[in-house]
Structures are given as structure tokens and as C-alpha cells.
PDB file of C-alpha atoms in Angstrom:
ATOM      1  CA  MET V   6     -57.361 -31.467 119.295  1.00 57.00           C
ATOM      2  CA  LYS V   7     -54.336 -32.293 117.134  1.00 60.00           C
ATOM      3  CA  SER V   8     -55.558 -35.853 116.644  1.00 73.00           C
ATOM      4  CA  ARG V   9     -59.045 -34.663 115.667  1.00 76.00           C
ATOM      5  CA  TRP V  10     -57.630 -32.043 113.290  1.00 77.00           C
ATOM      6  CA  PHE V  11     -55.432 -34.686 111.676  1.00 76.00           C
ATOM      7  CA  LYS V  12     -58.397 -37.032 111.151  1.00 79.00           C
ATOM      8  CA  TRP V  13     -60.505 -34.256 109.586  1.00 83.00           C
ATOM      9  CA  SER V  14     -57.639 -33.228 107.312  1.00 81.00           C
ATOM     10  CA  LEU V  15     -57.039 -36.812 106.237  1.00 84.00           C
ATOM     11  CA  GLY V  16     -60.744 -37.297 105.559  1.00 82.00           C
ATOM     12  CA  ALA V  17     -60.978 -34.109 103.504  1.00 86.00           C
ATOM     13  CA  LEU V  18     -57.893 -35.081 101.494  1.00 88.00           C
ATOM     14  CA  SER V  19     -59.399 -38.522 100.842  1.00 88.00           C
ATOM     15  CA  VAL V  20     -62.634 -36.950  99.579  1.00 88.00           C
ATOM     16  CA  VAL V  21     -60.704 -34.655  97.225  1.00 89.00           C
ATOM     17  CA  LEU V  22     -58.600 -37.517  95.885  1.00 90.00           C
ATOM     18  CA  PHE V  23     -61.590 -39.789  95.292  1.00 87.00           C
ATOM     19  CA  ALA V  24     -63.462 -36.928  93.605  1.00 86.00           C
ATOM     20  CA  PHE V  25     -60.457 -36.314  91.363  1.00 88.00           C
ATOM     21  CA  LEU V  26     -60.296 -40.006  90.444  1.00 85.00           C
ATOM     22  CA  TYR V  27     -63.967 -40.795  89.938  1.00 85.00           C
ATOM     23  CA  ALA V  28     -65.600 -37.516  88.878  1.00 86.00           C
ATOM     24  CA  PRO V  29     -64.650 -38.042  85.190  1.00 84.00           C
ATOM     25  CA  LEU V  30     -66.159 -41.536  85.304  1.00 85.00           C
ATOM     26  CA  ALA V  31     -69.319 -40.146  86.871  1.00 85.00           C
ATOM     27  CA  VAL V  32     -69.592 -37.571  84.075  1.00 84.00           C
ATOM     28  CA  VAL V  33     -69.348 -40.314  81.461  1.00 83.00           C
ATOM     29  CA  VAL V  34     -72.012 -42.424  83.202  1.00 85.00           C
ATOM     30  CA  VAL V  35     -74.415 -39.476  83.611  1.00 84.00           C
ATOM     31  CA  ASN V  36     -74.019 -38.372  79.977  1.00 82.00           C
ATOM     32  CA  SER V  37     -74.761 -41.898  78.784  1.00 83.00           C
ATOM     33  CA  PHE V  38     -78.339 -41.295  80.004  1.00 85.00           C
ATOM     34  CA  ASN V  39     -78.531 -37.714  78.706  1.00 81.00           C
ATOM     35  CA  ALA V  40     -81.097 -37.167  75.942  1.00 79.00           C
ATOM     36  CA  ALA V  41     -78.966 -34.410  74.373  1.00 75.00           C
ATOM     37  CA  PRO V  42     -77.585 -35.648  71.026  1.00 71.00           C
ATOM     38  CA  ARG V  43     -74.081 -34.351  71.740  1.00 68.00           C
ATOM     39  CA  GLY V  44     -74.039 -34.305  75.502  1.00 63.00           C
ATOM     40  CA  GLY V  45     -73.513 -31.077  77.401  1.00 66.00           C
ATOM     41  CA  ASP V  46     -76.736 -29.599  78.808  1.00 72.00           C
ATOM     42  CA  TRP V  47     -79.037 -32.050  80.537  1.00 74.00           C
ATOM     43  CA  ARG V  48     -82.198 -32.677  78.497  1.00 76.00           C
ATOM     44  CA  GLY V  49     -83.715 -35.515  80.454  1.00 75.00           C
ATOM     45  CA  ALA V  50     -82.934 -39.164  81.086  1.00 80.00           C
ATOM     46  CA  THR V  51     -83.142 -41.739  78.309  1.00 82.00           C
ATOM     47  CA  LEU V  52     -81.989 -45.229  77.399  1.00 83.00           C
ATOM     48  CA  HIS V  53     -81.965 -44.397  73.696  1.00 82.00           C
ATOM     49  CA  TRP V  54     -78.172 -44.455  73.416  1.00 82.00           C
ATOM     50  CA  TYR V  55     -77.971 -47.949  74.890  1.00 86.00           C
ATOM     51  CA  GLU V  56     -80.628 -49.086  72.414  1.00 84.00           C
ATOM     52  CA  ALA V  57     -78.707 -47.467  69.555  1.00 83.00           C
ATOM     53  CA  LEU V  58     -75.525 -49.134  70.785  1.00 81.00           C
ATOM     54  CA  SER V  59     -77.224 -52.541  70.761  1.00 82.00           C
ATOM     55  CA  GLN V  60     -78.006 -52.019  67.057  1.00 84.00           C
ATOM     56  CA  ASN V  61     -74.499 -50.859  66.143  1.00 82.00           C
ATOM     57  CA  SER V  62     -73.000 -53.830  64.298  1.00 84.00           C
ATOM     58  CA  VAL V  63     -69.460 -52.417  64.408  1.00 84.00           C
ATOM     59  CA  ALA V  64     -69.601 -51.985  68.183  1.00 82.00           C
ATOM     60  CA  LEU V  65     -71.084 -55.468  68.611  1.00 84.00           C
ATOM     61  CA  ASP V  66     -68.301 -56.996  66.504  1.00 88.00           C
ATOM     62  CA  ALA V  67     -65.724 -55.110  68.576  1.00 87.00           C
ATOM     63  CA  THR V  68     -67.362 -56.445  71.751  1.00 85.00           C
ATOM     64  CA  ARG V  69     -67.256 -60.005  70.444  1.00 88.00           C
ATOM     65  CA  ASN V  70     -63.586 -59.650  69.477  1.00 90.00           C
ATOM     66  CA  THR V  71     -62.743 -58.176  72.872  1.00 89.00           C
ATOM     67  CA  ILE V  72     -64.425 -61.006  74.780  1.00 89.00           C
ATOM     68  CA  LEU V  73     -62.900 -63.732  72.594  1.00 91.00           C
ATOM     69  CA  LEU V  74     -59.473 -62.140  72.895  1.00 92.00           C
ATOM     70  CA  ALA V  75     -59.725 -61.770  76.661  1.00 92.00           C
ATOM     71  CA  LEU V  76     -61.018 -65.301  77.254  1.00 93.00           C
ATOM     72  CA  GLY V  77     -58.494 -66.972  74.943  1.00 93.00           C
ATOM     73  CA  SER V  78     -55.453 -65.067  76.156  1.00 94.00           C
ATOM     74  CA  THR V  79     -56.487 -65.433  79.806  1.00 94.00           C
ATOM     75  CA  ALA V  80     -56.846 -69.210  79.494  1.00 94.00           C
ATOM     76  CA  ILE V  81     -53.396 -69.586  77.907  1.00 95.00           C
ATOM     77  CA  ALA V  82     -51.697 -67.127  80.267  1.00 93.00           C
ATOM     78  CA  THR V  83     -53.252 -68.759  83.337  1.00 93.00           C
ATOM     79  CA  VAL V  84     -51.971 -72.212  82.415  1.00 93.00           C
ATOM     80  CA  ILE V  85     -48.467 -71.001  81.529  1.00 92.00           C
ATOM     81  CA  GLY V  86     -48.204 -68.537  84.436  1.00 91.00           C
ATOM     82  CA  THR V  87     -49.375 -71.114  86.975  1.00 90.00           C
ATOM     83  CA  SER V  88     -46.949 -73.709  85.596  1.00 88.00           C
ATOM     84  CA  LEU V  89     -44.079 -71.211  85.850  1.00 87.00           C
ATOM     85  CA  ALA V  90     -44.991 -70.319  89.426  1.00 85.00           C
ATOM     86  CA  LEU V  91     -45.197 -73.982  90.440  1.00 83.00           C
ATOM     87  CA  GLY V  92     -41.887 -74.785  88.760  1.00 81.00           C
ATOM     88  CA  LEU V  93     -40.029 -71.853  90.297  1.00 80.00           C
ATOM     89  CA  ALA V  94     -41.498 -72.401  93.753  1.00 76.00           C
ATOM     90  CA  GLY V  95     -40.834 -76.118  93.893  1.00 67.00           C
ATOM     91  CA  THR V  96     -37.254 -76.393  92.555  1.00 71.00           C
ATOM     92  CA  ARG V  97     -33.815 -74.890  93.034  1.00 74.00           C
ATOM     93  CA  PHE V  98     -31.389 -74.515  90.174  1.00 72.00           C
ATOM     94  CA  ARG V  99     -28.661 -72.229  88.912  1.00 76.00           C
ATOM     95  CA  GLY V 100     -29.998 -69.110  87.224  1.00 72.00           C
ATOM     96  CA  LYS V 101     -33.325 -69.183  89.050  1.00 75.00           C
ATOM     97  CA  ARG V 102     -33.038 -65.536  90.084  1.00 79.00           C
ATOM     98  CA  THR V 103     -32.302 -64.529  86.496  1.00 81.00           C
ATOM     99  CA  ILE V 104     -35.371 -66.365  85.216  1.00 80.00           C
ATOM    100  CA  GLU V 105     -37.564 -64.799  87.905  1.00 78.00           C
ATOM    101  CA  THR V 106     -36.348 -61.337  86.926  1.00 80.00           C
ATOM    102  CA  ALA V 107     -36.864 -62.039  83.231  1.00 81.00           C
ATOM    103  CA  ILE V 108     -40.437 -63.214  83.849  1.00 81.00           C
ATOM    104  CA  LEU V 109     -41.333 -60.029  85.728  1.00 79.00           C
ATOM    105  CA  LEU V 110     -39.583 -57.732  83.248  1.00 82.00           C
ATOM    106  CA  PRO V 111     -42.669 -57.202  81.013  1.00 82.00           C
ATOM    107  CA  ILE V 112     -44.436 -55.642  84.011  1.00 84.00           C
ATOM    108  CA  VAL V 113     -42.009 -52.701  84.147  1.00 84.00           C
ATOM    109  CA  ILE V 114     -41.419 -52.315  80.406  1.00 86.00           C
ATOM    110  CA  PRO V 115     -43.563 -49.461  78.961  1.00 86.00           C
ATOM    111  CA  ASP V 116     -46.504 -50.666  76.891  1.00 86.00           C
ATOM    112  CA  ILE V 117     -45.386 -48.743  73.839  1.00 90.00           C
ATOM    113  CA  VAL V 118     -41.967 -50.439  73.896  1.00 90.00           C
ATOM    114  CA  MET V 119     -43.532 -53.897  74.171  1.00 89.00           C
ATOM    115  CA  ALA V 120     -46.038 -53.071  71.443  1.00 90.00           C
ATOM    116  CA  ILE V 121     -43.312 -51.991  69.007  1.00 91.00           C
ATOM    117  CA  ALA V 122     -41.204 -55.058  69.835  1.00 90.00           C
ATOM    118  CA  LEU V 123     -44.129 -57.410  69.218  1.00 90.00           C
ATOM    119  CA  LEU V 124     -45.023 -55.585  66.011  1.00 89.00           C
ATOM    120  CA  LEU V 125     -41.478 -56.053  64.689  1.00 90.00           C
ATOM    121  CA  LEU V 126     -41.453 -59.707  65.763  1.00 89.00           C
ATOM    122  CA  PHE V 127     -44.720 -60.486  63.986  1.00 88.00           C
ATOM    123  CA  HIS V 128     -43.582 -58.555  60.924  1.00 86.00           C
ATOM    124  CA  GLU V 129     -40.378 -60.620  60.680  1.00 86.00           C
ATOM    125  CA  ALA V 130     -42.337 -63.864  61.139  1.00 85.00           C
ATOM    126  CA  ARG V 131     -44.742 -62.827  58.390  1.00 84.00           C
ATOM    127  CA  GLU V 132     -42.014 -61.745  55.976  1.00 83.00           C
ATOM    128  CA  ARG V 133     -39.642 -64.668  56.500  1.00 82.00           C
ATOM    129  CA  LEU V 134     -41.976 -67.556  57.381  1.00 80.00           C
ATOM    130  CA  ASN V 135     -45.310 -66.312  55.988  1.00 79.00           C
ATOM    131  CA  VAL V 136     -47.041 -66.921  59.320  1.00 77.00           C
ATOM    132  CA  LEU V 137     -48.785 -64.807  61.968  1.00 78.00           C
ATOM    133  CA  GLN V 138     -50.937 -62.600  59.798  1.00 84.00           C
ATOM    134  CA  PRO V 139     -52.252 -59.570  61.747  1.00 84.00           C
ATOM    135  CA  GLY V 140     -55.491 -60.397  63.498  1.00 85.00           C
ATOM    136  CA  LEU V 141     -56.907 -62.041  66.587  1.00 88.00           C
ATOM    137  CA  LEU V 142     -54.086 -64.620  66.658  1.00 89.00           C
ATOM    138  CA  THR V 143     -51.307 -62.034  66.869  1.00 90.00           C
ATOM    139  CA  MET V 144     -53.308 -60.028  69.406  1.00 92.00           C
ATOM    140  CA  THR V 145     -53.841 -63.138  71.532  1.00 92.00           C
ATOM    141  CA  LEU V 146     -50.127 -63.937  71.530  1.00 92.00           C
ATOM    142  CA  ALA V 147     -49.335 -60.326  72.398  1.00 92.00           C
ATOM    143  CA  HIS V 148     -51.791 -60.285  75.307  1.00 93.00           C
ATOM    144  CA  VAL V 149     -50.470 -63.575  76.631  1.00 93.00           C
ATOM    145  CA  THR V 150     -46.997 -62.034  76.689  1.00 91.00           C
ATOM    146  CA  PHE V 151     -47.906 -59.339  79.209  1.00 90.00           C
ATOM    147  CA  GLN V 152     -50.475 -61.422  81.116  1.00 92.00           C
ATOM    148  CA  ILE V 153     -48.146 -64.286  82.098  1.00 92.00           C
ATOM    149  CA  PRO V 154     -45.991 -62.257  84.550  1.00 91.00           C
ATOM    150  CA  PHE V 155     -49.047 -61.059  86.480  1.00 91.00           C
ATOM    151  CA  VAL V 156     -50.482 -64.568  86.787  1.00 91.00           C
ATOM    152  CA  ALA V 157     -47.125 -65.999  87.837  1.00 89.00           C
ATOM    153  CA  MET V 158     -46.611 -63.236  90.413  1.00 88.00           C
ATOM    154  CA  ILE V 159     -50.008 -63.759  92.072  1.00 87.00           C
ATOM    155  CA  VAL V 160     -49.764 -67.564  92.108  1.00 87.00           C
ATOM    156  CA  ARG V 161     -46.233 -67.383  93.540  1.00 85.00           C
ATOM    157  CA  ALA V 162     -47.498 -65.113  96.310  1.00 81.00           C
ATOM    158  CA  ARG V 163     -50.111 -67.746  97.128  1.00 80.00           C
ATOM    159  CA  LEU V 164     -47.489 -70.504  97.070  1.00 80.00           C
ATOM    160  CA  ALA V 165     -45.283 -68.524  99.475  1.00 77.00           C
ATOM    161  CA  GLY V 166     -47.712 -69.304 102.296  1.00 70.00           C
ATOM    162  CA  PHE V 167     -48.278 -72.923 101.322  1.00 70.00           C
ATOM    163  CA  ASP V 168     -47.611 -75.433 104.109  1.00 69.00           C
ATOM    164  CA  ARG V 169     -45.269 -78.080 102.686  1.00 72.00           C
ATOM    165  CA  THR V 170     -46.064 -80.450 105.541  1.00 74.00           C
ATOM    166  CA  LEU V 171     -49.475 -81.043 103.963  1.00 76.00           C
ATOM    167  CA  GLU V 172     -47.772 -82.581 100.926  1.00 72.00           C
ATOM    168  CA  GLU V 173     -45.592 -84.725 103.165  1.00 72.00           C
ATOM    169  CA  ALA V 174     -48.654 -85.900 105.080  1.00 80.00           C
ATOM    170  CA  ALA V 175     -50.411 -86.823 101.821  1.00 77.00           C
ATOM    171  CA  HIS V 176     -47.363 -88.830 100.685  1.00 70.00           C
ATOM    172  CA  ASP V 177     -47.252 -90.606 104.050  1.00 73.00           C
ATOM    173  CA  LEU V 178     -50.895 -91.597 103.552  1.00 77.00           C
ATOM    174  CA  GLY V 179     -50.084 -93.205 100.201  1.00 77.00           C
ATOM    175  CA  ALA V 180     -50.939 -90.454  97.716  1.00 77.00           C
ATOM    176  CA  ASP V 181     -48.760 -90.128  94.632  1.00 75.00           C
ATOM    177  CA  ARG V 182     -47.655 -86.793  93.113  1.00 77.00           C
ATOM    178  CA  TRP V 183     -50.759 -86.239  90.996  1.00 79.00           C
ATOM    179  CA  GLN V 184     -53.149 -87.143  93.797  1.00 78.00           C
ATOM    180  CA  THR V 185     -51.285 -84.832  96.163  1.00 78.00           C
ATOM    181  CA  PHE V 186     -51.411 -81.986  93.672  1.00 77.00           C
ATOM    182  CA  TRP V 187     -55.084 -82.248  92.713  1.00 79.00           C
ATOM    183  CA  ARG V 188     -56.481 -83.119  96.151  1.00 80.00           C
ATOM    184  CA  VAL V 189     -54.216 -81.076  98.431  1.00 78.00           C
ATOM    185  CA  LYS V 190     -52.169 -78.425  96.666  1.00 78.00           C
ATOM    186  CA  PHE V 191     -54.506 -77.280  93.892  1.00 80.00           C
ATOM    187  CA  PRO V 192     -57.540 -76.555  96.134  1.00 80.00           C
ATOM    188  CA  LEU V 193     -55.337 -74.418  98.394  1.00 80.00           C
ATOM    189  CA  ILE V 194     -53.763 -72.362  95.596  1.00 82.00           C
ATOM    190  CA  CYS V 195     -56.950 -72.192  93.508  1.00 83.00           C
ATOM    191  CA  PRO V 196     -57.961 -68.739  94.878  1.00 81.00           C
ATOM    192  CA  GLY V 197     -54.576 -67.401  93.748  1.00 84.00           C
ATOM    193  CA  ILE V 198     -55.004 -68.943  90.296  1.00 87.00           C
ATOM    194  CA  LEU V 199     -58.487 -67.453  89.918  1.00 86.00           C
ATOM    195  CA  ALA V 200     -57.224 -64.065  91.125  1.00 84.00           C
ATOM    196  CA  GLY V 201     -54.434 -64.170  88.552  1.00 88.00           C
ATOM    197  CA  ALA V 202     -56.892 -65.154  85.815  1.00 90.00           C
ATOM    198  CA  LEU V 203     -59.249 -62.310  86.704  1.00 85.00           C
ATOM    199  CA  LEU V 204     -56.391 -59.814  86.682  1.00 87.00           C
ATOM    200  CA  ALA V 205     -55.223 -61.116  83.298  1.00 90.00           C
ATOM    201  CA  PHE V 206     -58.778 -60.856  81.955  1.00 89.00           C
ATOM    202  CA  THR V 207     -59.091 -57.270  83.207  1.00 85.00           C
ATOM    203  CA  LEU V 208     -55.748 -56.303  81.664  1.00 89.00           C
ATOM    204  CA  SER V 209     -56.804 -57.767  78.320  1.00 90.00           C
ATOM    205  CA  ILE V 210     -60.167 -55.984  78.338  1.00 86.00           C
ATOM    206  CA  ASP V 211     -58.458 -52.703  79.218  1.00 83.00           C
ATOM    207  CA  ASP V 212     -55.484 -52.873  76.835  1.00 88.00           C
ATOM    208  CA  PHE V 213     -55.238 -50.433  73.957  1.00 89.00           C
ATOM    209  CA  VAL V 214     -51.582 -49.836  73.061  1.00 91.00           C
ATOM    210  CA  VAL V 215     -50.497 -53.438  72.455  1.00 91.00           C
ATOM    211  CA  SER V 216     -53.792 -54.262  70.723  1.00 90.00           C
ATOM    212  CA  PHE V 217     -53.521 -51.216  68.459  1.00 90.00           C
ATOM    213  CA  PHE V 218     -50.051 -52.209  67.255  1.00 90.00           C
ATOM    214  CA  THR V 219     -50.816 -55.910  66.706  1.00 89.00           C
ATOM    215  CA  THR V 220     -54.354 -55.807  65.321  1.00 88.00           C
ATOM    216  CA  GLY V 221     -55.393 -56.582  61.773  1.00 83.00           C
ATOM    217  CA  PRO V 222     -58.438 -56.341  59.485  1.00 82.00           C
ATOM    218  CA  GLY V 223     -61.625 -57.448  61.213  1.00 79.00           C
ATOM    219  CA  ALA V 224     -59.981 -57.620  64.657  1.00 83.00           C
ATOM    220  CA  THR V 225     -61.091 -54.315  66.173  1.00 86.00           C
ATOM    221  CA  THR V 226     -61.515 -54.365  69.943  1.00 89.00           C
ATOM    222  CA  LEU V 227     -63.577 -52.040  72.126  1.00 85.00           C
ATOM    223  CA  PRO V 228     -60.664 -49.758  73.163  1.00 86.00           C
ATOM    224  CA  ILE V 229     -59.631 -49.382  69.518  1.00 88.00           C
ATOM    225  CA  TYR V 230     -63.249 -48.739  68.479  1.00 85.00           C
ATOM    226  CA  ILE V 231     -63.666 -46.087  71.174  1.00 83.00           C
ATOM    227  CA  TYR V 232     -60.417 -44.413  70.145  1.00 85.00           C
ATOM    228  CA  SER V 233     -61.376 -44.277  66.479  1.00 83.00           C
ATOM    229  CA  SER V 234     -64.868 -42.995  67.349  1.00 79.00           C
ATOM    230  CA  VAL V 235     -63.588 -40.269  69.672  1.00 76.00           C
ATOM    231  CA  LYS V 236     -61.463 -38.831  66.852  1.00 73.00           C
ATOM    232  CA  ARG V 237     -64.707 -38.103  64.978  1.00 71.00           C
ATOM    233  CA  GLY V 238     -66.281 -36.543  68.056  1.00 68.00           C
ATOM    234  CA  ILE V 239     -67.666 -37.892  71.323  1.00 69.00           C
ATOM    235  CA  THR V 240     -71.258 -39.096  70.960  1.00 73.00           C
ATOM    236  CA  PRO V 241     -73.625 -40.421  73.660  1.00 78.00           C
ATOM    237  CA  GLU V 242     -73.167 -43.909  72.210  1.00 79.00           C
ATOM    238  CA  ILE V 243     -69.499 -43.716  73.194  1.00 80.00           C
ATOM    239  CA  ASN V 244     -70.558 -42.686  76.692  1.00 82.00           C
ATOM    240  CA  ALA V 245     -72.917 -45.672  76.866  1.00 84.00           C
ATOM    241  CA  LEU V 246     -70.199 -48.039  75.648  1.00 82.00           C
ATOM    242  CA  SER V 247     -67.706 -46.560  78.118  1.00 82.00           C
ATOM    243  CA  THR V 248     -70.236 -47.000  80.930  1.00 85.00           C
ATOM    244  CA  LEU V 249     -70.605 -50.694  80.121  1.00 83.00           C
ATOM    245  CA  PHE V 250     -66.813 -50.885  80.008  1.00 79.00           C
ATOM    246  CA  ILE V 251     -66.639 -49.329  83.489  1.00 83.00           C
ATOM    247  CA  VAL V 252     -69.204 -51.788  84.858  1.00 84.00           C
ATOM    248  CA  VAL V 253     -67.230 -54.778  83.544  1.00 78.00           C
ATOM    249  CA  ALA V 254     -64.018 -53.383  85.032  1.00 76.00           C
ATOM    250  CA  ILE V 255     -65.674 -52.785  88.421  1.00 82.00           C
ATOM    251  CA  VAL V 256     -67.136 -56.287  88.544  1.00 82.00           C
ATOM    252  CA  ALA V 257     -63.823 -57.894  87.569  1.00 74.00           C
ATOM    253  CA  THR V 258     -61.846 -55.786  90.063  1.00 75.00           C
ATOM    254  CA  ALA V 259     -64.315 -56.476  92.882  1.00 80.00           C
ATOM    255  CA  SER V 260     -64.165 -60.203  92.146  1.00 77.00           C
ATOM    256  CA  LEU V 261     -60.369 -60.051  92.175  1.00 69.00           C
ATOM    257  CA  ALA V 262     -60.344 -58.250  95.535  1.00 74.00           C
ATOM    258  CA  LEU V 263     -62.803 -60.795  96.974  1.00 77.00           C
ATOM    259  CA  LEU V 264     -60.702 -63.746  95.831  1.00 69.00           C
ATOM    260  CA  GLN V 265     -57.519 -62.193  97.223  1.00 65.00           C
ATOM    261  CA  SER V 266     -59.271 -61.570 100.533  1.00 71.00           C
ATOM    262  CA  ARG V 267     -60.386 -65.197 100.727  1.00 68.00           C
ATOM    263  CA  ALA V 268     -56.911 -66.342  99.776  1.00 60.00           C
ATOM    264  CA  ARG V 269     -55.370 -64.337 102.629  1.00 63.00           C
ATOM    265  CA  LYS V 270     -57.871 -65.821 105.099  1.00 63.00           C
TER     266      LYS V 270
END
């Protein structure tokens, strides 16, 4: 009886927690199909707000900027983060622990602190060297800064279970370093690299604070657009845009979980 009561209590608590987490998202999704011009009372289902969103040039420009920013920063962060993980996992040197801590530090630093620090850095570079004008370039550099630690952490976790005897066997069979890396090591750590890239992409798509502090004219992203639109009042177009945002996040997160599951197997 105690075991059954515990299972029912745990199940009920899980339902309450999931309802607390996902009920607001469900409200946004439902209202994106609501025919009411300002939401609220249900007046029938419609796709009008998605059609209106597709004709909103400002929203489309923000979508393009968001995708370009996420793809560019993810590509750079994946290369640098993977290189850092490979270098730290394959060598021993004095100060290695310090470097590992410094790499992971941006993960625990509050976003607002990092945003202000990057804003001051770019301002000094612009004032003293006349470079790094606010825009997609500064936003890309800022996103790369907080993406690298996540990529490095995931790739290092994959490297922790790597069997070094496979490299030794490849060398014994006549393979050089590059052949060993591309034909043996890279295929085995590739799921970790892809998982890190997907996480970096999701973080870039989702970021608001760092983007808001480092953006410039003509470099509005979707989170910034949603924030500026909400200040004028929530419209069904914002609900439609947020719904698409949720779908992208779910797909990216599910892909990340699938890759991590395959990597563990």
C-alpha cells in the first residue's frame, strides 16, 4: 500500500510540474490559431495570423538575421570548441586545470554580466581602433563566446569514453596522424560534435540578453523583435511567431537528445 501510494503521489506531482511548465506554451500555441484580434475569448480557428506573419517584412528580416547569426556562430564555435576539447584531452601540461576552468567560466557567469562586458569591449574597439561596428558581426562574436564552452564540454564528455587502443591499432597498421583522426577518431566522436553544434545553435536562437546588448541597426533578431512588439501589446502575430519559435526549439532539442542517446550507445 505504501509503495502504491508513493507511485500515485509521484505521478500526480509529475503531472502538476509538467502542467506548470508547459501550460503557458500551450496557451500561446492555442491563441496563435484564435480568430480574435487580441486573443482572449475563443472565436474560432484560423490561420490568418500565420499568413499575416508571412507578409510582415520586419519579422521576416528578423528571422533571416536570426538564422544567419545562429548558423555562423555555431560553425565557428563548433570548430573552436572541438579543437579545444581535442587539445585538452590529448595533452598534459602545466596550467591545464586553470585553462579548463577558464573555458567553462562563461557557463556560470550571468548573461547580463557577459552582455555588459562584451558591450564595453566592442565599444573600446570601436572608439580606439574604429572596428567592430554594432551589427551581425559583433553579435556573432558575442554568441561564439558563450557557445564555445558548451561545445567543448560535450565533445570532452564524448572523448572521455574514447578507446585509445583504437588509435594505437591504427598506427600499428601504418596509418599516420591525419588518417587515424579522420578514419578512426572523428567518426567515433562525431555524435558528440553534432550534439554540441545543435546545443550551440539552440542557445543562439534562444538568446536575447547578449543579442540585445551587442546588436546594431538592421540586425534585429527574433527575440529582440518579440520583445519590442510585446511592449506595444501582445497580438496574435506574436503568438504565431512564438509558436514557430517553440517548434524550432523542440526539433533542435529532440535532435540533440537523439544524438546524445546514440553517442552513449
